[in-house]
Coordinates of C-alpha atoms (C1' of nucleotides) in Angstrom, one line a residue:
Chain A
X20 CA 46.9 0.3 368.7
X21 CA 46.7 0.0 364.6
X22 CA 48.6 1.2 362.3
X23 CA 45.8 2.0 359.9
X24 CA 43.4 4.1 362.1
X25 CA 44.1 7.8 363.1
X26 CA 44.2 7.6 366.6
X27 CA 41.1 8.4 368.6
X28 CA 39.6 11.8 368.5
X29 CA 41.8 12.8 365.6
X30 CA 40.9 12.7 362.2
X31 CA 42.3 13.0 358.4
X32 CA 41.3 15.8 356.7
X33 CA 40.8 15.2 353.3
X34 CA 41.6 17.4 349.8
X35 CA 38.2 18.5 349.0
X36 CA 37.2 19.3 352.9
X37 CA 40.4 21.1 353.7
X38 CA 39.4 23.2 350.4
X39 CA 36.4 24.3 352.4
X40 CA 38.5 24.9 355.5
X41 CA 40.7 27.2 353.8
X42 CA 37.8 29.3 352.9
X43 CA 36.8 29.9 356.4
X44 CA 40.3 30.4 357.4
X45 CA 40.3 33.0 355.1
X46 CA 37.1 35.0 356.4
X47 CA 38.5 34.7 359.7
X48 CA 41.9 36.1 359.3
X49 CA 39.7 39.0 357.0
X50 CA 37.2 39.9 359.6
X51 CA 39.9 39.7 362.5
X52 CA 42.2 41.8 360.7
X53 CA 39.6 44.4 359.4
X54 CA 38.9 44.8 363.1
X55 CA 42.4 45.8 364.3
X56 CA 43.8 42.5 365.4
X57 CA 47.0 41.3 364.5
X58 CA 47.8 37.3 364.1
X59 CA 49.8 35.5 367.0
X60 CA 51.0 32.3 366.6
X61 CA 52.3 30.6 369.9
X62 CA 54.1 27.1 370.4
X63 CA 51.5 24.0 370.5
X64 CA 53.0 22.8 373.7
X65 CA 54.1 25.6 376.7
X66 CA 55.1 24.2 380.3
X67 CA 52.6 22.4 382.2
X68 CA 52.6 25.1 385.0
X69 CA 51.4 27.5 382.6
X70 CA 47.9 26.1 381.9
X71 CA 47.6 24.9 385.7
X72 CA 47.6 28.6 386.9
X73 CA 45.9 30.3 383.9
X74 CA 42.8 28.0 383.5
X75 CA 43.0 26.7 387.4
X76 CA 44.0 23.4 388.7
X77 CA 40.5 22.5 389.9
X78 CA 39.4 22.7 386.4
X79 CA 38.4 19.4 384.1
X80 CA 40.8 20.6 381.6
X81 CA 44.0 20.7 383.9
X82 CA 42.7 17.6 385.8
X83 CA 42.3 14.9 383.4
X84 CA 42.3 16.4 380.0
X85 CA 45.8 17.8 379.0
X86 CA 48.5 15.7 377.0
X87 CA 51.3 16.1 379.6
X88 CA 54.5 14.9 379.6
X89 CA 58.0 15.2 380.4
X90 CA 60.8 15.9 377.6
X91 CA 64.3 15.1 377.9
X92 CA 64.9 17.8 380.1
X93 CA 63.1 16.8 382.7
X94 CA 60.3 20.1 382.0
X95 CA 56.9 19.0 382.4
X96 CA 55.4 19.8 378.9
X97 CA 51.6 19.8 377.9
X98 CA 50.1 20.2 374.3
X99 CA 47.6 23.6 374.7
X100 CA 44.5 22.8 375.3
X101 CA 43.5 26.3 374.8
X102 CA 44.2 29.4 373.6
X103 CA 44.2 32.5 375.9
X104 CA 46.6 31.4 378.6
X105 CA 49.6 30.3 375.8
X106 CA 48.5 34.0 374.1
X107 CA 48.8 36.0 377.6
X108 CA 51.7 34.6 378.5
X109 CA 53.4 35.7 375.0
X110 CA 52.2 39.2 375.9
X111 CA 53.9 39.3 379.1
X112 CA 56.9 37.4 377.8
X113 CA 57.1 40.3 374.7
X114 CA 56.0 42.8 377.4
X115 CA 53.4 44.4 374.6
X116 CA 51.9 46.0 378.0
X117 CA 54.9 48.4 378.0
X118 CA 53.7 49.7 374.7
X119 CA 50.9 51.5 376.0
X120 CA 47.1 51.4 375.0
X121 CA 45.6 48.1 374.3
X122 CA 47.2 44.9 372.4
X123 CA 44.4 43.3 369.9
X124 CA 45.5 39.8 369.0
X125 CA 44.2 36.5 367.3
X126 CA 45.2 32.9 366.8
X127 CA 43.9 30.3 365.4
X128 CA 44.8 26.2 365.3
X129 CA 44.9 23.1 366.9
X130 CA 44.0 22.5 370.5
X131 CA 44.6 19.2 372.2
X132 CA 42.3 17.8 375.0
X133 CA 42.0 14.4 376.2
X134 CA 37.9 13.6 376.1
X135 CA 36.0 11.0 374.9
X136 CA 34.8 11.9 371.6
X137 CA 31.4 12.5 371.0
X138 CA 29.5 14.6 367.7
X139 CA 31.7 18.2 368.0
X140 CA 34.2 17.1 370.3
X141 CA 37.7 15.8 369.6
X142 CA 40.9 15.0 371.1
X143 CA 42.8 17.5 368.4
X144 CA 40.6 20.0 367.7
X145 CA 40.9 23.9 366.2
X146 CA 39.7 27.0 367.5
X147 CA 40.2 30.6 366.7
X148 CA 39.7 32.7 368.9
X149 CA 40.7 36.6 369.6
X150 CA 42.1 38.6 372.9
X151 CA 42.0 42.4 374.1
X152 CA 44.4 43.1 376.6
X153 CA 44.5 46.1 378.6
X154 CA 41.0 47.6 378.4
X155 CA 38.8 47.4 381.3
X156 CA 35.8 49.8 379.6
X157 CA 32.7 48.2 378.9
X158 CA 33.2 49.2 375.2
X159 CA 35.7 46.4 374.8
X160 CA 33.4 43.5 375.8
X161 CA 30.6 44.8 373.0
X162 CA 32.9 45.0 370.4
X163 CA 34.4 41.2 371.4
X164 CA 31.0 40.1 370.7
X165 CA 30.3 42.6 368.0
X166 CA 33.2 40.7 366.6
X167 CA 32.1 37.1 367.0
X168 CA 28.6 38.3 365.9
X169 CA 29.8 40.0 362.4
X170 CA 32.3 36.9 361.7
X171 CA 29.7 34.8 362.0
X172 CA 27.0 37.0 359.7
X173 CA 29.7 37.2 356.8
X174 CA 29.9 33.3 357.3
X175 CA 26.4 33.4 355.9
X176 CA 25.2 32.5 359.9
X177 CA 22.1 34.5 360.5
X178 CA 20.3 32.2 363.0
X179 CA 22.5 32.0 365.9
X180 CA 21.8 32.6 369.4
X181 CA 23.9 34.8 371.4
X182 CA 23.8 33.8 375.3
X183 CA 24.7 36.6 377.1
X184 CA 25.0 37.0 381.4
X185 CA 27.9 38.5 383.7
X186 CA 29.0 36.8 386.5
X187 CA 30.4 39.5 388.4
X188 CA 34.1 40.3 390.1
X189 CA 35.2 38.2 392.8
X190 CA 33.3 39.8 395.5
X191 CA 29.6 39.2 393.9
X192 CA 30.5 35.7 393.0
X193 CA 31.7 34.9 396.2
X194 CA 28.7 36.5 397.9
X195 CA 26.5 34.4 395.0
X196 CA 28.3 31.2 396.0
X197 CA 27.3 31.2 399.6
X198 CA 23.4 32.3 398.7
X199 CA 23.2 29.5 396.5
X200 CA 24.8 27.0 399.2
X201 CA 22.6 28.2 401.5
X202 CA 19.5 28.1 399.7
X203 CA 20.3 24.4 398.4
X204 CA 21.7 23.0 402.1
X205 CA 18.4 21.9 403.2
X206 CA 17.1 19.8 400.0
X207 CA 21.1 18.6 398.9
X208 CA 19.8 15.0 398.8
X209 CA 17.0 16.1 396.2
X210 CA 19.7 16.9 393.6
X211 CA 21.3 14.5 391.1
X212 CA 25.0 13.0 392.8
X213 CA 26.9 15.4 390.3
X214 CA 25.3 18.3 391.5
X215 CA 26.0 17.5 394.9
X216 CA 29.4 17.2 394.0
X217 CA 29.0 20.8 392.2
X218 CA 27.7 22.1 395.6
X219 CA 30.7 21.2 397.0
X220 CA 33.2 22.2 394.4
X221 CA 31.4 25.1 392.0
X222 CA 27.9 25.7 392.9
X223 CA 27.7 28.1 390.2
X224 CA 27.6 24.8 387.6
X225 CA 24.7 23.8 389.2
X226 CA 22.9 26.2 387.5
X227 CA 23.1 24.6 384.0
X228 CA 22.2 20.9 385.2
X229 CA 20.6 19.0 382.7
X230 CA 18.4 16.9 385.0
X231 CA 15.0 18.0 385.1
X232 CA 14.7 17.3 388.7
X233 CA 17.5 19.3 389.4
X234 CA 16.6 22.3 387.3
X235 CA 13.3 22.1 388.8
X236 CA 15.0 22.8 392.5
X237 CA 17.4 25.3 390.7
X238 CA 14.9 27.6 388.8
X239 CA 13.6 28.5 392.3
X240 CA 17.2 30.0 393.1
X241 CA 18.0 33.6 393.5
X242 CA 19.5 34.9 389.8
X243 CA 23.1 36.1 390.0
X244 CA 22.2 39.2 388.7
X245 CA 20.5 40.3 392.8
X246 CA 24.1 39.9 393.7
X247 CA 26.4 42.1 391.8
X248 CA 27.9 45.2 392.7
X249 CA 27.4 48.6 391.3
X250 CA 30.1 48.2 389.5
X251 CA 29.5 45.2 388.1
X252 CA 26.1 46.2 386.9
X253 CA 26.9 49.0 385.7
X254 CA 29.1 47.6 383.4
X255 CA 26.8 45.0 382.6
X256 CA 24.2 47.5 381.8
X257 CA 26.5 49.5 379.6
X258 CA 27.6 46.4 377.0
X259 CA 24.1 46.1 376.6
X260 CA 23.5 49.4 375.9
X261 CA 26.4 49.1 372.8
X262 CA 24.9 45.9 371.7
X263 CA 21.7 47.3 371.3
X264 CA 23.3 50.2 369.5
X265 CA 24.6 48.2 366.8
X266 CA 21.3 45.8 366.8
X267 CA 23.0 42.7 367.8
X268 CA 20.5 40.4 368.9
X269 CA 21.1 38.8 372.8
X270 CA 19.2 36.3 375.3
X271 CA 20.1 37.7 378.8
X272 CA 20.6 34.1 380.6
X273 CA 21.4 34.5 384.3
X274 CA 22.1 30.8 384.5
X275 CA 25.0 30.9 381.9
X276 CA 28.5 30.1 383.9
X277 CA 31.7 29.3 382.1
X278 CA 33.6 26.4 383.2
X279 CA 37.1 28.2 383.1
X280 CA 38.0 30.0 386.1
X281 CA 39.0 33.5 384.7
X282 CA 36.1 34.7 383.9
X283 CA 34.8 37.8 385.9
X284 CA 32.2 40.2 384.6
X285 CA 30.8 39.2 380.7
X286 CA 30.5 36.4 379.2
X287 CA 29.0 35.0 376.4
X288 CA 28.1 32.0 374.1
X289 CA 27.1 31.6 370.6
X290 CA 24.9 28.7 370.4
X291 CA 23.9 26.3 367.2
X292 CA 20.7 24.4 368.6
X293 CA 20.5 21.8 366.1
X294 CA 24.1 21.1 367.0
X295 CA 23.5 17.9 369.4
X296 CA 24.9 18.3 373.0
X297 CA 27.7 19.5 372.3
X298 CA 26.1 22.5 370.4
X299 CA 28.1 26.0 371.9
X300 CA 30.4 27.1 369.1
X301 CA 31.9 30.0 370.5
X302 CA 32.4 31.1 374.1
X303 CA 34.7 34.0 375.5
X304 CA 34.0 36.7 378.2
X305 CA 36.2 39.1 380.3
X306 CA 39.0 38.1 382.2
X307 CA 40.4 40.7 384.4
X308 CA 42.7 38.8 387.0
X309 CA 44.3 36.6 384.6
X310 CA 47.6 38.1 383.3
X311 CA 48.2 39.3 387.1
X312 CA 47.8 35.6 387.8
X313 CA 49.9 34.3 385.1
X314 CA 52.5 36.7 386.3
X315 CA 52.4 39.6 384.9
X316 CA 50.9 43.3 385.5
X317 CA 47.5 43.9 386.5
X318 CA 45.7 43.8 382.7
X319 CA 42.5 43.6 382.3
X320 CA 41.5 41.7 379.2
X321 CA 38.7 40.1 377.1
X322 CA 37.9 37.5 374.2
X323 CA 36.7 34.5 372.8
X324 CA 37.6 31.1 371.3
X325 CA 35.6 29.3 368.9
X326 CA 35.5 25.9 367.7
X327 CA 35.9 25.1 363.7
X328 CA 34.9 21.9 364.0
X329 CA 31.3 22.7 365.4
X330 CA 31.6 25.8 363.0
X331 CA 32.4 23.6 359.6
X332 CA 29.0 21.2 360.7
X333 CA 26.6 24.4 361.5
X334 CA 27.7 25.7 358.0
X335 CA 27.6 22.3 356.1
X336 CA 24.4 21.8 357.6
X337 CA 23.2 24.9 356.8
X338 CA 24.1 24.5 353.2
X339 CA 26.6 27.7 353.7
X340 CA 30.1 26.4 352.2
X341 CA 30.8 27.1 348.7
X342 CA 31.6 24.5 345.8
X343 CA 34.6 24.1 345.4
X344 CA 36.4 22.5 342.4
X345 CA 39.3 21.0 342.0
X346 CA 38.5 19.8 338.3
X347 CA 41.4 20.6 336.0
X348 CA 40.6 23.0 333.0
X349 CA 42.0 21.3 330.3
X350 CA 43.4 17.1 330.6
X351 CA 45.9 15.9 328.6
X352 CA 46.0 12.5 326.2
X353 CA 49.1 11.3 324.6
X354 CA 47.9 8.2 323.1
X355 CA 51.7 6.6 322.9
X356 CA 55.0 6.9 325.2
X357 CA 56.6 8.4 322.3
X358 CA 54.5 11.4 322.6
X359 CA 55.3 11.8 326.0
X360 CA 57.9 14.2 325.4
X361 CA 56.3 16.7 323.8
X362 CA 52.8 16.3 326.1
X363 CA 55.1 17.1 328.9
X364 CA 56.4 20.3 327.4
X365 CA 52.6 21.2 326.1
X366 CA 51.2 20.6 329.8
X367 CA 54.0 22.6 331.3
X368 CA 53.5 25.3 328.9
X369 CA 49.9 25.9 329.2
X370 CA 50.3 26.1 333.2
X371 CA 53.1 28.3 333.0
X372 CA 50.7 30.3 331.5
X373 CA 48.5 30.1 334.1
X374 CA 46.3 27.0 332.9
X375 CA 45.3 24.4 335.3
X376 CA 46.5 21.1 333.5
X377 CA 46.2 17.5 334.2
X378 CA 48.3 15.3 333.0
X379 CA 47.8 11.7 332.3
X380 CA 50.3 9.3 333.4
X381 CA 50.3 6.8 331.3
X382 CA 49.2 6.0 327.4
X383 CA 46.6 3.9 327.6
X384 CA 43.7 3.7 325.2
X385 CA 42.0 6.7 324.0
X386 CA 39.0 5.6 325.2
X387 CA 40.4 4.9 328.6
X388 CA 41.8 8.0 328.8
X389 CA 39.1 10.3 327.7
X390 CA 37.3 8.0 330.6
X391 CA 39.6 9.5 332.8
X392 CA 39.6 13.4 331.3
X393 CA 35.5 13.4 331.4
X394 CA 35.8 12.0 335.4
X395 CA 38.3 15.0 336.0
X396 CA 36.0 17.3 334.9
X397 CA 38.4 19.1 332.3
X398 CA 36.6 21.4 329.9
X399 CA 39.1 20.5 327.6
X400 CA 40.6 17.4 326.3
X401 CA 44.0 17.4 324.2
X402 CA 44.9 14.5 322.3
X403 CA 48.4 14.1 320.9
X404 CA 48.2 10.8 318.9
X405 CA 50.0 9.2 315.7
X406 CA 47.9 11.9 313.0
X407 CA 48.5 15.1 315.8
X408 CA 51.9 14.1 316.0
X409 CA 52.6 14.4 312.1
X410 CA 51.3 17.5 311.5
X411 CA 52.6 19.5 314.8
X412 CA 49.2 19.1 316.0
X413 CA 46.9 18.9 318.7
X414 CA 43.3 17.6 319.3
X415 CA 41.4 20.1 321.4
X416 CA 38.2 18.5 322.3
X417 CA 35.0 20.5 324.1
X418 CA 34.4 18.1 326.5
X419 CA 30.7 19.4 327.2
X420 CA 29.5 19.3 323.7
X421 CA 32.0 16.9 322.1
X422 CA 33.3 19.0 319.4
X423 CA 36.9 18.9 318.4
X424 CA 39.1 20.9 316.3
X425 CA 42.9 20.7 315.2
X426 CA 45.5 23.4 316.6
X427 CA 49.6 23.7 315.6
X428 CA 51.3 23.5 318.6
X429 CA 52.6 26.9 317.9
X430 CA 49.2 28.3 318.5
X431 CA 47.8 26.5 321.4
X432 CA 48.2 28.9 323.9
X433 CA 46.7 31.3 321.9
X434 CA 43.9 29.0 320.6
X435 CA 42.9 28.2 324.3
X436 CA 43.2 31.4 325.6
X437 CA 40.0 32.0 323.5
X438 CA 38.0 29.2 324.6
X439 CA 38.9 29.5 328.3
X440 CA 40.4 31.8 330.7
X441 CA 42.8 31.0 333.0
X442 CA 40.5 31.0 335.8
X443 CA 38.6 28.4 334.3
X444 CA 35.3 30.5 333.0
X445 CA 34.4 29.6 329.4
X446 CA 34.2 32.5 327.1
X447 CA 31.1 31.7 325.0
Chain B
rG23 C1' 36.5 7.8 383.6
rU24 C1' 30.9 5.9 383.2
rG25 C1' 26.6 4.2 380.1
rG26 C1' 23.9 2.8 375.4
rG27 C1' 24.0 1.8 369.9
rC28 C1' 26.9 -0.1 365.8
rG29 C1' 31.3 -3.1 363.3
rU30 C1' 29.5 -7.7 356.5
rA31 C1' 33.1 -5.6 349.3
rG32 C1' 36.5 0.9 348.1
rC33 C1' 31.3 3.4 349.7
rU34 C1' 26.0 2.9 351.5
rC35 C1' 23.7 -1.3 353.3
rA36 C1' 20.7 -6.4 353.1
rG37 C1' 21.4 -11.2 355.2
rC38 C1' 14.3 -13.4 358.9
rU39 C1' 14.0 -17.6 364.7
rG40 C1' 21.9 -20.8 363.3
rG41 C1' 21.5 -24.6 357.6
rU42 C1' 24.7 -25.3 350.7
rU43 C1' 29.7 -21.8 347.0
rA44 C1' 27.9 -14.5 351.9
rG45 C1' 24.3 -10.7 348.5
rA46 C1' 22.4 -5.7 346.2
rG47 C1' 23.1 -0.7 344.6
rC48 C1' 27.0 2.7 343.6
rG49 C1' 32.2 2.7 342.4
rC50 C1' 36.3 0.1 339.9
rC51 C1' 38.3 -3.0 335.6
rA52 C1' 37.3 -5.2 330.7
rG53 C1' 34.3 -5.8 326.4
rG54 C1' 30.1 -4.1 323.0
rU55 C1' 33.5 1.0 319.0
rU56 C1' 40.9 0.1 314.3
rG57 C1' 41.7 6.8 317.7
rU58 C1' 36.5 9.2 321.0
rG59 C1' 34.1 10.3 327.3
rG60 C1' 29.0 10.9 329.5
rC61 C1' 23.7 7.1 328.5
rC62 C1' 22.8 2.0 327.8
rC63 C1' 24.0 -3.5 327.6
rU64 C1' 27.3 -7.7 328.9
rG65 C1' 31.1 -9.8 331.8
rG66 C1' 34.9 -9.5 335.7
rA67 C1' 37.8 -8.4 340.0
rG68 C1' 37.1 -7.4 345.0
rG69 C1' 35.1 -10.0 351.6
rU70 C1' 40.3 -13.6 357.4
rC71 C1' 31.7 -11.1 357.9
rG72 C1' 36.6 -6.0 363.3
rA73 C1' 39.8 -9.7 366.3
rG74 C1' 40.2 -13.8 369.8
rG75 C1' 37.8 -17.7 372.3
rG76 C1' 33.3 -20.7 373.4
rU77 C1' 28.4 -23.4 372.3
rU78 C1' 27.0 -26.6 368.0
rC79 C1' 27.0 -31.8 363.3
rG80 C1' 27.1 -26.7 361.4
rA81 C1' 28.1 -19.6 363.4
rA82 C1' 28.1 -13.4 359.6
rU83 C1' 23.8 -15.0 362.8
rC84 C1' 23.9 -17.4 369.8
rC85 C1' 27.4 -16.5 374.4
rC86 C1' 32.0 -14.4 376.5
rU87 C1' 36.3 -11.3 376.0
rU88 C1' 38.8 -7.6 373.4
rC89 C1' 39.6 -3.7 369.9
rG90 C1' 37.5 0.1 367.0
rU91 C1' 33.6 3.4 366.1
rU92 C1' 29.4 6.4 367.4
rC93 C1' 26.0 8.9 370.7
rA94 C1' 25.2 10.6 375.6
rC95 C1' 27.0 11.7 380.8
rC96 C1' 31.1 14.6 383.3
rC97 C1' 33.2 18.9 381.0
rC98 C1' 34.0 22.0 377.1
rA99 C1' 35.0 25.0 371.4

RNA sequence: GUGGGCGUAGCUCAGCUGGUUAGAGCGCCAGGUUGUGGCCCUGGAGGUCGAGGGUUCGAAUCCCUUCGUUCACCCCA
């Protein structure tokens, strides 16, 4: 416990970093919006009960992961540590089913999971992420991932992988699950003690084992693909087909599974491998029984969630954030309190006019001060001092080339307005 | 929850097998310029060596505990 550290897994974000965070914000909300979908924001905490039926109580998440506790009501209250259930559950509560056609929503914030932090994993952490409710066409999964694909291309992302598989309905995964139990019965004791725990509990995690030895048993195992339905591959077959359409580039991988429980049919990860283990920054897929089990109407639906965090490091890594400034235009000097006055009202002129001013605080020495003007980064310097202040004047200094000039206050605004715009680009 | 690495100045780090007042670079402050920044020069401030305990004549250095951090496992964005 200390006073002066954030707490673990959470972290300050600071001026300059949150500049560049604002900027992908914006290209999110842009893309999502030119696409259809409208903004949803939903309460960071929603009652315990609904996270344990919408992402499953066997699930890490709900197990050992949520911030749960109970307020003063006596309600059993956990922070979200996701996005779709909190987002299906305001379209039942709001009954947007009852509207007819299909709902196309995003969000986009903080999610809270309690993990021990590693490189792309926090305890607060944000993700974006968008849902499709009430389409069950093949269509809807392509353009989910068409989605994800052209966000991430006007991010300046080329390189990224796109991990695509389906996992089938209910019926082929449960047929799946008992191959694979079968198959592995006999040489159990050959696999690592987690994946004997995975038989047990979800053979289909098996499948992405890190351990050598066990991915050496595992490649032998039949794919999941041998077991789907008709339906399931037709489907499969026909987001493929739309994908290819629109040239967006795929890996087929049989052994992708998602963790969460409500997947059925697609899913899909987009994948930065010079990430570190923790290297998938966007996962999402189809979800057909989950608004039925969240308790409302039988709605198909299908999305994606990705993580900022692991998004900000592949594009600071991959030199793809803009500079940003936050340099003022133009700093202001007054070298005596007694100019104060009138530096004040020159300073709050010039932004009212749509300048971007600093100030300083204090009179210290000119020296100091122009010290202070050049670290800002100011274009322009203005120095009110003893001789300015005689003749109505100002001191507008070029801070790149040093030259200086004097200006009546009565003409400053227009005198500046030559030299610089009010977005900050010098007029040469 | 489990395992490994790392905690020395605001930042990045050095400090060899224990041995005087714990160092460097950058940054900060002041001066070299009576009212002129950047470059250069000179000087200065700034450290309970993460914390607690132990071994020792003597600990930043060795041992134990603890906290923090980081990477990995589990799992996930």
């Amino acid at each position: 416990m200390s006073l002066t550290t954030a707490p673990r897994g959470t972290y300050d974000l600071m001026p300059n970093e949150a500049l560049a965070w604002q900027w992908m914000e914006m290209i999110i909300r842009e893309v999502f919006i030119s696409y259809g979908y409208g903004e949803i924001r939903t309460p960071i905490f929603e009652h315990t009960e609904l996270f344990l039926r919408g992402i499953g109580e066997t699930t890490d998440i709900v197990e050992k992961e949520m911030y749960t506790f109970i307020d003063k009501g006596g309600r059993s209250i956990s922070l979200r540590p996701e996005g779709t259930a909190p987002v299906v559950r305001a379209y039942i509560e709001h009954k947007l089913h009852g509207q007819g056609g299909t709902t196309k929503l995003f969000y986009l914030g903080p999610m809270f999971r309690q993990e021990r932090p590693q490189a792309g994993r926090f305890r607060q952490f944000h993700q974006f992420g968008v849902e499709l409710l009430g389409e069950e066409a093949p269509l809807a999964d392509a353009e989910v991932i068409l989605l994800a694909h052209d966000l991430y291309q006007k991010l300046g992302l080329t390189e990224l992988e796109i991990y695509l598989n389906s996992v089938g309905c209910q019926h082929c995964r449960q047929k799946y699950k008992e191959a694979l139990i079968s198959c592995l019965w006999d040489s159990s004791a050959e696999l690592c003690s987690t994946c004997q725990l995975r038989l047990e509990r979800n053979p289909l995690r098996l499948l992405d084992c890190k351990n050598a030895s066990c991915q050496k048993i595992t490649s032998q195992l039949p794919s999941i693909h041998d077991y789907l339905c008709q339906a399931c591959q037709d489907h499969f077959s026909q987001v493929i087909g739309f994908l290819d359409q629109v040239k967006v580039k795929y890996e087929i991988t049989p052994r992708l599974v998602r963790g969460l429980d409500y997947y059925s049919r697609t899913v899909f990860e987009v994948v930065n491998t010079e990430l570190g283990a923790q290297n998938a920054i966007c996962g999402g897929g189809r979800y057909d029984g989950l608004v039925e089990e969240c308790g409302g109407p039988a709605v198909p639906g299908v999305g994606f969630a990705s993580g900022m965090e692991r998004l900000f490091t592949t594009l600071e890594q991959r030199n793809k954030l803009p500079i940003f400034s936050r340099a003022p235009q133009i700093y202001i000097i007054s070298l005596s309190d007694q100019f104060a006055l009138i530096a004040f009202e020159l300073t709050a002129s010039l932004r009212r006019n749509g300048f971007k001013v600093e100030l300083g605080f204090s009179s210290k020495s000119l020296k100091t001060q122009l010290k202070s003007a050049n670290k800002s980064g100011a274009q322009l310097a203005l120095i009110i001092g003893e001789d300015e202040w005689k003749d109505h004047q100002v001191t507008v200094k070029n801070m790149s080339d040093g030259s200086q000039t004097r200006v009546e206050w009565q003409e400053l605004i227009e005198q500046i307005s030559e030299l610089i715009t009010p977005q900050g680009v010098i007029n040469e």
